[in-house]
Coordinates of C-alpha atoms and ligand atoms in Angstrom, one line a residue:
M18 CA 46.8 -14.0 21.1
L19 CA 43.6 -15.0 23.0
E20 CA 42.2 -18.4 22.5
I21 CA 38.8 -17.6 20.8
P22 CA 37.6 -20.7 19.1
I23 CA 34.6 -19.2 17.3
R24 CA 35.3 -15.9 15.5
L25 CA 32.1 -14.7 13.8
R26 CA 34.0 -11.8 12.3
R27 CA 35.6 -14.1 9.7
N28 CA 32.3 -14.1 7.8
R29 CA 32.4 -10.3 7.7
R30 CA 36.0 -9.9 6.6
T31 CA 35.7 -9.1 2.9
E32 CA 33.0 -7.8 0.7
A33 CA 32.9 -11.1 -1.2
I34 CA 32.3 -13.1 2.0
R35 CA 29.7 -10.6 3.2
Q36 CA 27.8 -10.9 0.0
M37 CA 28.0 -14.7 0.1
V38 CA 26.5 -14.9 3.6
Q39 CA 23.9 -12.2 3.1
E40 CA 20.5 -13.6 4.3
T41 CA 18.0 -11.1 2.8
E42 CA 18.0 -9.6 -0.6
L43 CA 16.0 -6.6 -1.7
R44 CA 14.8 -7.0 -5.3
A45 CA 13.1 -4.5 -7.6
S46 CA 10.2 -6.9 -8.0
D47 CA 9.6 -6.7 -4.2
L48 CA 8.6 -3.1 -4.6
I49 CA 5.1 -1.7 -5.3
A50 CA 5.0 2.0 -6.3
P51 CA 1.9 4.0 -5.2
F52 CA 0.6 6.7 -7.6
F53 CA -1.8 9.6 -6.8
I54 CA -3.9 10.3 -9.9
I55 CA -5.5 13.6 -10.9
E56 CA -7.8 14.5 -13.7
G57 CA -6.4 16.1 -16.8
E58 CA -3.4 15.9 -19.2
R59 CA 0.3 16.4 -18.8
R60 CA 0.0 17.8 -15.3
S61 CA 1.7 17.1 -12.0
Q62 CA 1.4 18.7 -8.6
T63 CA 3.9 18.6 -5.8
I64 CA 2.8 17.4 -2.3
P65 CA 4.6 19.4 0.4
S66 CA 4.8 16.6 2.9
L67 CA 5.9 14.1 0.4
P68 CA 9.0 15.5 -1.3
E69 CA 9.7 14.0 -4.8
I70 CA 6.2 12.4 -5.0
E71 CA 3.6 14.1 -7.1
R72 CA 0.0 13.9 -8.0
V73 CA 0.0 13.1 -11.7
T74 CA -2.4 12.8 -14.6
V75 CA -2.9 9.4 -16.2
D76 CA -0.4 10.1 -19.1
R77 CA 2.4 11.1 -16.6
M78 CA 1.6 8.1 -14.5
V79 CA 2.1 5.8 -17.5
E80 CA 5.5 7.4 -18.2
K81 CA 6.7 7.1 -14.6
A82 CA 5.3 3.5 -14.4
E83 CA 7.2 2.6 -17.5
R84 CA 10.5 3.8 -16.1
L85 CA 10.0 1.8 -12.9
H86 CA 8.9 -1.3 -14.8
R87 CA 12.0 -1.1 -16.9
K88 CA 14.0 -1.1 -13.7
G89 CA 12.3 -4.3 -12.6
V90 CA 9.3 -3.0 -10.6
Q91 CA 6.4 -5.3 -11.4
A92 CA 3.4 -3.5 -9.7
I93 CA 1.9 -0.1 -9.1
A94 CA -1.0 0.9 -6.8
L95 CA -3.4 3.6 -7.8
F96 CA -5.1 6.2 -5.6
P97 CA -7.5 8.9 -6.8
A98 CA -7.0 12.6 -5.8
L99 CA -10.6 13.5 -6.6
E100 CA -12.1 17.0 -7.1
S101 CA -14.1 17.8 -4.1
G102 CA -17.3 18.2 -6.2
L103 CA -17.3 14.5 -6.8
R104 CA -17.2 13.5 -3.1
T105 CA -20.6 12.7 -1.7
E106 CA -22.2 11.2 1.4
G107 CA -22.9 8.0 -0.5
A108 CA -19.5 7.9 -2.4
E109 CA -21.3 7.1 -5.7
E110 CA -18.3 8.1 -7.8
A111 CA -16.4 5.1 -6.4
W112 CA -18.3 2.8 -8.8
N113 CA -18.6 5.1 -11.8
S114 CA -17.2 2.9 -14.6
D115 CA -16.0 6.1 -16.3
G116 CA -14.4 7.5 -13.2
L117 CA -10.7 8.5 -12.8
I118 CA -9.4 5.1 -11.5
P119 CA -11.2 2.8 -14.0
R120 CA -9.9 5.1 -16.8
A121 CA -6.4 5.0 -15.3
I122 CA -6.6 1.2 -15.1
R123 CA -7.7 0.8 -18.7
E124 CA -5.0 3.2 -19.9
I125 CA -2.1 1.6 -18.0
K126 CA -3.2 -2.0 -19.0
K127 CA -3.4 -0.9 -22.6
E128 CA 0.1 0.8 -22.5
I129 CA 1.9 -1.6 -20.3
P130 CA 0.0 -4.9 -20.2
S131 CA 2.8 -6.7 -18.4
L132 CA 2.6 -4.5 -15.3
C133 CA 0.5 -5.7 -12.4
V134 CA -2.0 -3.0 -11.5
I135 CA -3.4 -2.7 -8.0
A136 CA -6.2 -0.3 -6.8
D137 CA -7.5 0.4 -3.3
V138 CA -11.1 -0.6 -2.6
A139 CA -12.2 1.9 0.1
L140 CA -14.6 4.8 0.1
D141 CA -12.5 7.5 1.8
P142 CA -11.3 9.4 -1.4
Y143 CA -15.0 9.4 -2.5
T144 CA -16.9 10.4 0.7
S145 CA -17.6 14.0 1.6
H146 CA -16.8 13.1 5.3
G147 CA -13.5 11.2 4.6
H148 CA -14.4 7.9 6.2
D149 CA -13.8 4.6 4.5
G150 CA -17.5 3.6 4.8
L151 CA -21.0 4.8 4.8
V152 CA -22.1 6.6 7.9
N153 CA -25.4 6.9 9.7
E154 CA -26.9 10.0 11.4
R155 CA -25.1 9.1 14.6
G156 CA -21.7 9.1 12.8
E157 CA -21.3 5.3 13.0
I158 CA -19.6 3.5 10.1
L159 CA -22.1 1.0 8.6
N160 CA -20.3 -2.3 7.9
D161 CA -22.7 -4.3 5.7
E162 CA -24.0 -1.3 3.7
T163 CA -20.4 -0.3 3.0
I164 CA -19.6 -3.8 1.7
E165 CA -22.4 -3.4 -1.0
C166 CA -20.5 -0.3 -2.2
L167 CA -17.1 -2.0 -2.0
I168 CA -18.4 -4.8 -4.2
K169 CA -19.6 -2.4 -6.8
M170 CA -16.3 -0.6 -6.7
A171 CA -14.3 -3.8 -7.1
M172 CA -16.5 -4.9 -10.0
V173 CA -15.9 -1.7 -11.9
Q174 CA -12.2 -2.1 -11.4
A175 CA -12.3 -5.7 -12.5
E176 CA -14.2 -4.7 -15.6
A177 CA -11.5 -2.1 -16.3
G178 CA -8.8 -4.8 -16.2
I179 CA -7.4 -4.6 -12.7
D180 CA -5.0 -7.4 -11.6
L181 CA -5.4 -7.1 -7.8
V182 CA -8.2 -5.3 -5.9
A183 CA -7.0 -4.1 -2.5
P184 CA -9.7 -3.6 0.1
S185 CA -8.2 -1.2 2.6
D186 CA -11.4 -0.3 4.5
M187 CA -11.2 -2.9 7.3
M188 CA -15.0 -3.7 7.2
D189 CA -15.8 -7.2 8.5
G190 CA -16.5 -9.8 5.8
R191 CA -15.5 -7.8 2.8
V192 CA -12.9 -10.2 1.4
R193 CA -15.4 -13.0 1.1
A194 CA -18.1 -10.7 -0.4
I195 CA -15.7 -9.3 -3.0
R196 CA -14.3 -12.7 -3.9
E197 CA -17.8 -14.2 -4.4
A198 CA -19.0 -11.3 -6.4
L199 CA -15.9 -11.5 -8.7
D200 CA -16.3 -15.2 -9.2
K201 CA -20.0 -14.9 -10.0
V202 CA -19.2 -12.7 -13.1
G203 CA -16.3 -14.7 -14.4
K204 CA -13.5 -12.7 -12.8
Q205 CA -11.8 -15.6 -11.1
H206 CA -8.4 -14.3 -12.3
V207 CA -8.7 -11.1 -10.4
G208 CA -6.8 -11.4 -7.1
V209 CA -7.6 -9.9 -3.7
L210 CA -4.7 -8.2 -1.8
A211 CA -6.3 -7.6 1.6
Y212 CA -5.2 -4.9 3.9
S213 CA -5.5 -7.3 6.8
A214 CA -3.7 -5.7 9.7
K215 CA -4.3 -2.0 9.0
Y216 CA -3.7 0.1 12.1
A217 CA -5.3 3.4 13.2
S218 CA -1.9 5.1 12.7
S219 CA -0.8 8.8 12.8
L220 CA 1.5 8.0 9.9
Y221 CA -1.1 8.4 7.2
A222 CA -1.2 12.2 7.4
P223 CA 0.9 13.0 4.3
F224 CA -1.2 10.5 2.3
R225 CA -4.4 12.3 3.4
E226 CA -2.8 15.5 2.3
A227 CA -1.9 14.0 -1.1
L228 CA -5.6 13.0 -1.6
D229 CA -7.0 15.9 0.3
V230 CA -9.0 13.6 2.5
R231 CA -10.0 15.4 5.6
L232 CA -12.1 13.6 8.3
K233 CA -15.1 15.8 8.9
F234 CA -15.7 14.1 12.3
G235 CA -14.4 11.4 14.5
D236 CA -11.5 9.0 13.8
K237 CA -10.9 5.6 12.2
K238 CA -10.6 3.7 15.4
S239 CA -13.9 1.8 15.0
Y240 CA -12.5 0.0 12.0
Q241 CA -8.7 0.3 11.9
L242 CA -6.7 -1.6 14.5
N243 CA -5.5 -0.4 17.9
P244 CA -1.6 -0.1 17.6
A245 CA -1.4 -1.8 21.0
N246 CA -2.8 -5.1 19.6
V247 CA -1.1 -8.1 18.1
R248 CA -3.5 -11.0 18.5
E249 CA -6.3 -9.1 16.9
A250 CA -4.1 -8.4 13.8
L251 CA -3.3 -12.1 13.5
L252 CA -7.1 -12.9 13.7
E253 CA -7.9 -10.4 11.0
A254 CA -5.2 -11.9 8.8
K255 CA -6.5 -15.5 9.5
L256 CA -10.0 -14.5 8.6
D257 CA -9.0 -12.7 5.4
E258 CA -7.0 -15.8 4.4
E259 CA -10.0 -18.0 5.0
E260 CA -12.3 -15.6 3.1
G261 CA -10.0 -16.0 0.1
A262 CA -7.4 -13.3 0.2
D263 CA -4.4 -14.0 -2.1
I264 CA -2.0 -11.6 -0.4
L265 CA -2.1 -10.3 3.2
L266 CA -1.0 -6.8 4.0
V267 CA 0.4 -5.2 7.2
K268 CA 0.3 -1.4 7.5
P269 CA 2.3 0.7 8.5
A270 CA 5.5 -1.3 8.2
L271 CA 8.4 -0.3 10.4
F272 CA 6.6 0.2 13.7
Y273 CA 4.8 -3.1 13.0
L274 CA 7.7 -5.4 12.2
D275 CA 6.7 -7.7 15.0
I276 CA 3.3 -8.1 13.4
I277 CA 4.9 -9.0 10.0
A278 CA 7.2 -11.5 11.8
R279 CA 4.4 -13.1 13.7
L280 CA 2.2 -13.3 10.6
R281 CA 5.1 -14.9 8.7
Q282 CA 4.9 -17.8 11.2
Q283 CA 1.1 -18.0 10.8
T284 CA 0.5 -18.0 7.1
N285 CA 1.9 -19.5 3.9
R286 CA 0.3 -16.7 1.8
P287 CA 2.5 -13.9 0.5
I288 CA 2.8 -11.0 2.9
A289 CA 2.9 -7.4 1.8
A290 CA 3.8 -4.4 4.0
Y291 CA 2.9 -0.8 3.4
H292 CA 5.8 1.5 4.2
V293 CA 3.5 4.4 4.5
S294 CA 3.5 8.1 3.7
G295 CA 4.6 9.2 7.2
E296 CA 7.4 6.7 7.2
Y297 CA 8.7 8.2 4.0
A298 CA 8.1 11.8 5.0
M299 CA 10.0 11.5 8.3
V300 CA 13.1 10.3 6.5
M301 CA 12.9 12.8 3.7
A302 CA 12.5 15.6 6.3
A303 CA 15.5 14.5 8.2
G304 CA 17.4 14.3 5.0
Q305 CA 16.5 17.8 4.1
L306 CA 17.9 18.9 7.4
G307 CA 21.1 17.1 6.6
Y308 CA 20.8 14.7 9.5
L309 CA 21.0 11.5 7.5
D310 CA 21.2 10.1 4.0
P311 CA 17.6 9.3 3.0
T312 CA 18.5 6.7 0.3
R313 CA 20.6 4.7 2.7
V314 CA 18.0 4.9 5.4
F315 CA 15.3 3.7 2.9
H316 CA 17.4 0.8 1.8
E317 CA 18.0 -0.3 5.4
A318 CA 14.2 0.2 6.2
L319 CA 13.1 -1.9 3.2
V320 CA 15.7 -4.7 3.9
S321 CA 14.4 -4.7 7.5
I322 CA 10.8 -5.1 6.3
K323 CA 11.8 -8.0 4.2
R324 CA 13.9 -9.5 6.9
A325 CA 10.9 -9.4 9.2
G326 CA 9.1 -11.6 6.7
A327 CA 7.4 -9.4 4.1
D328 CA 7.5 -10.5 0.4
L329 CA 6.3 -7.3 -1.1
I330 CA 6.6 -3.6 0.0
F331 CA 4.4 -0.7 -1.0
T332 CA 6.8 2.3 -0.8
Y333 CA 7.2 5.9 -2.0
A334 CA 11.0 5.3 -2.0
A335 CA 11.0 2.9 -4.9
E336 CA 12.6 5.2 -7.4
R337 CA 15.2 6.5 -5.0
V338 CA 16.2 3.0 -3.8
L339 CA 16.3 1.6 -7.3
A340 CA 18.6 4.4 -8.5
Q341 CA 21.3 2.8 -6.2
M342 CA 20.5 -0.9 -6.6
Ligands
PBG30 C1 -7.4 4.5 2.5 C2 -5.9 4.4 2.6 C3 -5.0 5.1 3.5 C4 -3.7 4.7 3.1 C5 -3.8 3.8 2.1 N1 -5.2 3.5 1.8 C6 -5.3 6.1 4.5 C7 -6.2 5.9 5.6 O1 -6.7 4.8 5.9 O2 -6.5 6.9 6.2 C8 -2.5 5.3 3.7 C9 -1.2 5.1 2.9 C10 -0.1 6.0 3.4 O3 -0.1 6.7 4.4 O4 0.9 6.0 2.6 N2 -8.2 3.6 3.1

């Protein structure tokens, strides 16, 4: 026998020991399930690029959310798949208190009060051009004018009973503006989950298919982050924290684990990561070709996101992963 004084394999010898020394644990309560909501009753629509994920009416959303909540999921996130007739230059439908999302919020909070409900605050599902903000005649995204809209949108969601508003627009100064507006009307209890480090990624394509959001011109690079940058993401997160964000989000997740890890060292706030539509679609597509086992890949992906330092993960794979947890 060789003389090997330190044998690390001893801690991997049996399943019992492996479990005892496991450093990261994925829990159902870490997962946040996104929902694409459509108008109507008892309807669902498949989304070709997102196998097993559907657009659903509010009643179906409540049923699905209930199943997930019973398995330990504590939060869902709502996104509206709006009829194109409701999309305008000025995105006015975004702050219609009788709109699809406010109604969905009221319904889910009535049916499952213990579930945490999150909604995006951004204009892209509501604008005719598909950008997250108002646009001038030169096609530039107007920061401060957009914030006025985001405030109205957040207020309507707060009035409907939202737990966390999630500005995903990347305008400068919107976290402070939303926080102050909420506080002024006695909504101190409503939290802000800020999409702090949101990158201009190609991985959102299936999401845009799900909501049928097509950019009429340009791209989102004047507001979303350059994938090549780290320090800028850390600055965005620091600012959002100073402006009053309760939770800081990094998006996408797997290509940006270094950002999550660096942010973990910078902040004591909870960190969320968004395992986005493209990350889900790639694995499902490979699974359909028989190249890998999607559920196992998802489990490994989500554990990796936690290991990097995230506390919470938005993921379309919640149901699949929970079935095997
Ligand atoms: C809207 C928004 C997007 C996503 C979440 N909120 C798309 C975008 O910014 O174009 C993407 C989520 C996903 O791909 O799963 N601001």
